[in-house]
Amino acid sequence: MKILVAVKRVIDYNVQIRVKEDGTGVVTDNVKMSTNPPDDNAIEEAVKIKEAGKATEVVAVTVGEEKAQETIRKALAVGADRGIHVKVDGMLEPLAVSKILQKVVDKEKPDLVFMGKQAIDDDCNQTGQMLSALLNWPQATFASKIEVKDNTLEVTREIDEGLETIEINVPAIVTCDLRLNEPRYASLPNIMKAKKKPIEEIVASDLSLDVSPRLEQLKVEEPPKRKAGIKVANVAELVQKLKNEAKVI
Ligand code: AMP
């Protein structure tokens, strides 16, 4: 079984995001970037499945600028076997990324595609679902547990009402939740070894796809500043303030 894992380079989750003065986006120059957090879970799960003898190869793929290769290197350092870097200038929308991933799937013919449930930069939560539709493959989103069976997967999903367990046929798309596992750290020797693992480069414009934007971004602005909280002396004062000042009860 071959597992393809999609990993995206995003602004590190610890960074305080700043909006550009002209409101055209967020500041990315000299900002720490790293792998989208649920994509780390996706890689971890694929590597664990391989270590359990249920997969033969884990391939990490990213769609992004030159520097997105760091994301592939990190995946290689924690156990992926090889990487594919589809080079694009700037950011693409989920539909464009899904079309590119569809081409990669057509070429690589994986049995499973693991992805993050959501990218923390655009918060779209669309790419896995769109890829599933383009490929006409079953999907299991928000996976917090994955069990590989003969030609099927049993996936536990994090949903609003609690946990849902479904069984889907392989090949399939699975989008991973942060609760799926605890991603390992890359050790220094493994970081060094990862430098020797192969990364194939594909230029997105050679794929003859329409990746033009479907959305027009009008403005990006900071969320309103939150007012400082206050301390109340007792429950009676709290109830009085909720009633008369906040007017919420
Ligand atoms: P999104 O639909 O943008 O919230 O992204 C969901 C998931 O799709 C991410 O967690 C990644 O696994 C994958 N993905 C999105 N964009 C890219 C990209 N440029 N390169 C590789 N994977 C991506």
Short mmCIF file of C-alpha atoms and ligand atoms in Angstrom, two decimals:
data_model
loop_
_atom_site.label_atom_id
_atom_site.label_comp_id
_atom_site.label_asym_id
_atom_site.label_seq_id
_atom_site.Cartn_x
_atom_site.Cartn_y
_atom_site.Cartn_z
CA MET A 1 0.00 0.00 0.00
CA LYS A 2 1.30 3.43 -0.96
CA ILE A 3 0.31 6.54 0.99
CA LEU A 4 0.56 10.04 -0.46
CA VAL A 5 0.51 12.82 2.14
CA ALA A 6 -0.20 16.46 1.25
CA VAL A 7 1.73 18.94 3.38
CA LYS A 8 1.39 22.70 3.21
CA ARG A 9 3.83 25.41 4.33
CA VAL A 10 2.02 28.01 6.42
CA ILE A 11 2.86 30.74 8.92
CA ASP A 12 3.92 29.04 12.16
CA TYR A 13 1.02 28.67 14.58
CA ASN A 14 2.94 30.51 17.32
CA VAL A 15 3.39 33.65 15.23
CA GLN A 16 1.27 36.71 16.00
CA ILE A 17 -0.26 37.42 12.58
CA ARG A 18 0.05 41.03 11.34
CA VAL A 19 -2.11 42.47 8.58
CA LYS A 20 -0.33 44.49 5.86
CA GLU A 21 -0.93 48.21 6.09
CA ASP A 22 -2.70 48.31 2.72
CA GLY A 23 -5.07 45.50 3.77
CA THR A 24 -4.07 43.24 0.87
CA GLY A 25 -3.03 40.31 3.06
CA VAL A 26 -0.90 39.34 6.02
CA VAL A 27 2.80 40.01 6.53
CA THR A 28 4.87 36.96 5.54
CA ASP A 29 8.32 38.54 5.06
CA ASN A 30 10.77 37.39 7.74
CA VAL A 31 7.99 35.45 9.45
CA LYS A 32 8.63 31.92 10.75
CA MET A 33 6.90 29.34 8.56
CA SER A 34 6.30 25.66 9.29
CA THR A 35 4.19 22.68 8.30
CA ASN A 36 0.45 23.13 8.73
CA PRO A 37 -0.15 21.38 12.10
CA PRO A 38 -2.71 18.69 11.05
CA ASP A 39 -0.44 17.83 8.11
CA ASP A 40 2.16 16.77 10.70
CA ASN A 41 -0.48 14.37 12.08
CA ALA A 42 -1.12 13.10 8.55
CA ILE A 43 2.57 12.34 8.00
CA GLU A 44 2.88 10.76 11.45
CA GLU A 45 -0.06 8.44 10.79
CA ALA A 46 1.27 7.39 7.39
CA VAL A 47 4.70 6.65 8.88
CA LYS A 48 3.12 4.67 11.74
CA ILE A 49 1.11 2.59 9.25
CA LYS A 50 4.31 1.90 7.32
CA GLU A 51 6.16 0.96 10.53
CA ALA A 52 3.33 -1.46 11.34
CA GLY A 53 4.08 -3.19 8.02
CA LYS A 54 0.79 -2.12 6.41
CA ALA A 55 2.26 0.36 3.90
CA THR A 56 5.24 0.08 1.64
CA GLU A 57 5.90 3.72 0.81
CA VAL A 58 5.06 7.18 2.14
CA VAL A 59 5.35 10.04 -0.35
CA ALA A 60 5.03 13.67 0.80
CA VAL A 61 3.75 16.24 -1.68
CA THR A 62 3.57 20.00 -1.42
CA VAL A 63 2.32 22.68 -3.80
CA GLY A 64 4.12 25.92 -3.21
CA GLU A 65 7.00 28.29 -3.77
CA GLU A 66 10.70 27.37 -3.71
CA LYS A 67 10.84 27.49 0.08
CA ALA A 68 7.95 25.02 0.44
CA GLN A 69 10.64 22.38 -0.03
CA GLU A 70 11.45 22.82 3.70
CA THR A 71 8.07 21.26 4.42
CA ILE A 72 8.96 18.21 2.33
CA ARG A 73 12.37 17.95 4.04
CA LYS A 74 10.68 17.93 7.43
CA ALA A 75 8.32 15.15 6.31
CA LEU A 76 11.33 13.17 5.04
CA ALA A 77 13.09 13.70 8.38
CA VAL A 78 10.21 12.09 10.29
CA GLY A 79 9.93 9.08 8.03
CA ALA A 80 8.50 9.84 4.58
CA ASP A 81 10.45 8.03 1.86
CA ARG A 82 10.46 10.64 -0.87
CA GLY A 83 8.95 13.95 -1.81
CA ILE A 84 7.23 15.72 -4.67
CA HIS A 85 7.40 19.50 -4.90
CA VAL A 86 4.94 21.08 -7.31
CA LYS A 87 6.32 24.56 -7.85
CA VAL A 88 3.98 27.52 -8.07
CA ASP A 89 4.41 31.25 -7.53
CA GLY A 90 2.33 32.54 -4.64
CA MET A 91 -0.65 30.87 -3.05
CA LEU A 92 -3.31 28.85 -4.86
CA GLU A 93 -6.93 28.35 -3.89
CA PRO A 94 -8.10 24.89 -2.71
CA LEU A 95 -9.67 24.01 -6.08
CA ALA A 96 -6.40 24.72 -7.89
CA VAL A 97 -4.41 22.70 -5.32
CA SER A 98 -6.90 19.81 -5.63
CA LYS A 99 -6.55 19.79 -9.42
CA ILE A 100 -2.77 19.64 -9.08
CA LEU A 101 -2.99 16.89 -6.46
CA GLN A 102 -5.33 14.97 -8.79
CA LYS A 103 -2.55 14.97 -11.43
CA VAL A 104 -0.06 13.76 -8.82
CA VAL A 105 -2.46 10.97 -7.80
CA ASP A 106 -2.95 9.97 -11.46
CA LYS A 107 0.83 9.65 -11.79
CA GLU A 108 1.65 8.07 -8.42
CA LYS A 109 -1.43 5.85 -8.04
CA PRO A 110 -1.43 5.79 -4.23
CA ASP A 111 -3.93 3.67 -2.30
CA LEU A 112 -4.48 6.40 0.26
CA VAL A 113 -4.13 10.18 0.33
CA PHE A 114 -3.72 11.68 3.78
CA MET A 115 -4.18 15.43 4.27
CA GLY A 116 -4.76 17.87 7.08
CA LYS A 117 -8.36 18.64 8.00
CA GLN A 118 -7.74 22.35 7.45
CA ALA A 119 -4.92 24.76 6.63
CA ILE A 120 -4.44 27.32 9.40
CA ASP A 121 -3.67 30.13 6.96
CA ASP A 122 -6.81 30.12 4.79
CA ASP A 123 -8.95 28.00 7.17
CA CYS A 124 -10.69 26.64 4.07
CA ASN A 125 -11.24 22.96 4.98
CA GLN A 126 -11.93 22.26 1.29
CA THR A 127 -8.93 20.70 -0.44
CA GLY A 128 -9.48 17.09 0.73
CA GLN A 129 -13.18 17.19 -0.08
CA MET A 130 -12.55 18.70 -3.53
CA LEU A 131 -9.85 16.13 -4.31
CA SER A 132 -12.21 13.35 -3.29
CA ALA A 133 -14.85 14.73 -5.68
CA LEU A 134 -12.38 15.14 -8.56
CA LEU A 135 -11.09 11.58 -8.14
CA ASN A 136 -14.51 10.17 -7.29
CA TRP A 137 -12.91 8.44 -4.27
CA PRO A 138 -14.52 7.97 -0.86
CA GLN A 139 -13.46 10.38 1.85
CA ALA A 140 -13.21 10.32 5.63
CA THR A 141 -12.75 13.79 7.06
CA PHE A 142 -11.62 14.91 10.56
CA ALA A 143 -10.07 11.51 11.34
CA SER A 144 -9.06 10.95 14.96
CA LYS A 145 -8.41 7.21 14.58
CA ILE A 146 -7.55 5.16 11.50
CA GLU A 147 -7.48 1.38 11.29
CA VAL A 148 -6.26 -0.24 8.10
CA LYS A 149 -8.19 -3.40 7.20
CA ASP A 150 -8.16 -5.56 4.05
CA ASN A 151 -9.09 -3.11 1.26
CA THR A 152 -11.03 -0.89 3.67
CA LEU A 153 -10.32 1.67 6.36
CA GLU A 154 -12.15 2.10 9.64
CA VAL A 155 -12.04 5.77 10.51
CA THR A 156 -13.27 7.50 13.65
CA ARG A 157 -14.31 11.07 12.90
CA GLU A 158 -14.51 14.08 15.20
CA ILE A 159 -17.97 15.54 14.59
CA ASP A 160 -20.07 18.10 16.48
CA GLU A 161 -22.16 15.44 18.20
CA GLY A 162 -19.15 13.36 19.29
CA LEU A 163 -17.34 10.55 17.49
CA GLU A 164 -18.54 8.80 14.37
CA THR A 165 -16.95 5.59 13.06
CA ILE A 166 -17.23 4.77 9.37
CA GLU A 167 -15.76 2.14 7.07
CA ILE A 168 -14.66 3.22 3.59
CA ASN A 169 -13.19 1.45 0.61
CA VAL A 170 -9.62 2.03 -0.52
CA PRO A 171 -8.44 4.03 -2.49
CA ALA A 172 -9.60 6.89 -0.30
CA ILE A 173 -8.91 10.40 0.93
CA VAL A 174 -8.52 10.93 4.68
CA THR A 175 -8.24 14.36 6.28
CA CYS A 176 -6.59 14.26 9.69
CA ASP A 177 -7.54 15.86 12.97
CA LEU A 178 -5.01 17.06 15.56
CA ARG A 179 -6.23 14.35 17.97
CA LEU A 180 -5.17 11.56 15.59
CA ASN A 181 -1.70 11.09 17.11
CA GLU A 182 1.30 12.85 18.63
CA PRO A 183 3.69 13.80 15.81
CA ARG A 184 7.30 12.85 16.54
CA TYR A 185 10.20 15.26 16.50
CA ALA A 186 12.84 14.88 13.81
CA SER A 187 16.15 13.79 15.32
CA LEU A 188 19.35 15.41 14.05
CA PRO A 189 20.62 12.19 12.39
CA ASN A 190 17.27 11.81 10.63
CA ILE A 191 17.37 15.46 9.48
CA MET A 192 20.80 14.73 7.98
CA LYS A 193 19.57 11.49 6.36
CA ALA A 194 16.55 13.33 4.93
CA LYS A 195 18.88 15.54 2.89
CA LYS A 196 19.73 12.47 0.79
CA LYS A 197 16.14 11.40 0.16
CA PRO A 198 14.84 12.28 -3.33
CA ILE A 199 12.50 15.19 -4.06
CA GLU A 200 10.95 15.30 -7.52
CA GLU A 201 10.21 18.78 -8.82
CA ILE A 202 7.24 19.46 -11.05
CA VAL A 203 6.45 22.90 -12.45
CA ALA A 204 2.72 23.52 -12.03
CA SER A 205 2.49 25.45 -15.32
CA ASP A 206 3.63 22.28 -17.17
CA LEU A 207 0.50 20.44 -15.99
CA SER A 208 -1.82 22.38 -18.37
CA LEU A 209 -4.39 23.07 -15.67
CA ASP A 210 -6.63 26.07 -15.12
CA VAL A 211 -5.50 27.21 -11.69
CA SER A 212 -6.79 30.75 -12.03
CA PRO A 213 -8.44 32.22 -8.91
CA ARG A 214 -12.20 31.86 -8.51
CA LEU A 215 -12.36 34.22 -5.55
CA GLU A 216 -11.62 37.91 -5.26
CA GLN A 217 -10.20 38.97 -1.92
CA LEU A 218 -11.66 42.36 -1.07
CA LYS A 219 -9.89 43.23 2.16
CA VAL A 220 -7.99 41.73 5.06
CA GLU A 221 -8.33 43.41 8.45
CA GLU A 222 -7.37 42.80 12.06
CA PRO A 223 -10.15 41.45 14.28
CA PRO A 224 -11.49 44.10 16.67
CA LYS A 225 -9.35 44.47 19.78
CA ARG A 226 -10.87 42.68 22.77
CA LYS A 227 -11.58 44.82 25.81
CA ALA A 228 -9.79 43.91 29.01
CA GLY A 229 -11.83 41.80 31.44
CA ILE A 230 -12.83 42.88 34.93
CA LYS A 231 -12.96 41.09 38.26
CA VAL A 232 -16.25 40.99 40.13
CA ALA A 233 -16.53 40.65 43.90
CA ASN A 234 -19.30 38.06 44.00
CA VAL A 235 -21.96 36.21 42.04
CA ALA A 236 -24.59 38.88 42.73
CA GLU A 237 -22.40 41.52 41.09
CA LEU A 238 -21.72 39.18 38.14
CA VAL A 239 -25.45 38.61 37.59
CA GLN A 240 -26.16 42.32 37.90
CA LYS A 241 -23.51 43.16 35.28
CA LEU A 242 -24.64 40.44 32.90
CA LYS A 243 -28.19 41.74 33.20
CA ASN A 244 -27.69 45.49 33.13
CA GLU A 245 -24.38 46.09 31.34
CA ALA A 246 -23.81 43.16 28.99
CA LYS A 247 -27.58 42.62 28.68
CA VAL A 248 -27.07 38.93 27.94
CA ILE A 249 -29.43 37.52 30.56
P1 AMP B 1 -7.51 23.74 3.16
O1 AMP B 1 -8.59 23.15 2.32
O2 AMP B 1 -6.82 24.91 2.52
O3 AMP B 1 -7.99 24.08 4.56
O4 AMP B 1 -6.37 22.62 3.31
C1 AMP B 1 -6.66 21.31 3.78
C2 AMP B 1 -5.47 20.39 3.56
O5 AMP B 1 -5.17 20.30 2.17
C3 AMP B 1 -4.16 20.84 4.22
O6 AMP B 1 -4.11 20.47 5.57
C4 AMP B 1 -3.13 20.09 3.36
O7 AMP B 1 -3.03 18.73 3.74
C5 AMP B 1 -3.76 20.14 1.97
N1 AMP B 1 -3.25 21.30 1.22
C6 AMP B 1 -3.84 22.52 1.06
N2 AMP B 1 -3.05 23.32 0.32
C7 AMP B 1 -1.92 22.62 0.04
C8 AMP B 1 -0.71 22.90 -0.67
N3 AMP B 1 -0.48 24.08 -1.23
N4 AMP B 1 0.22 21.91 -0.74
C9 AMP B 1 0.01 20.71 -0.18
N5 AMP B 1 -1.10 20.38 0.50
C10 AMP B 1 -2.06 21.32 0.61
#
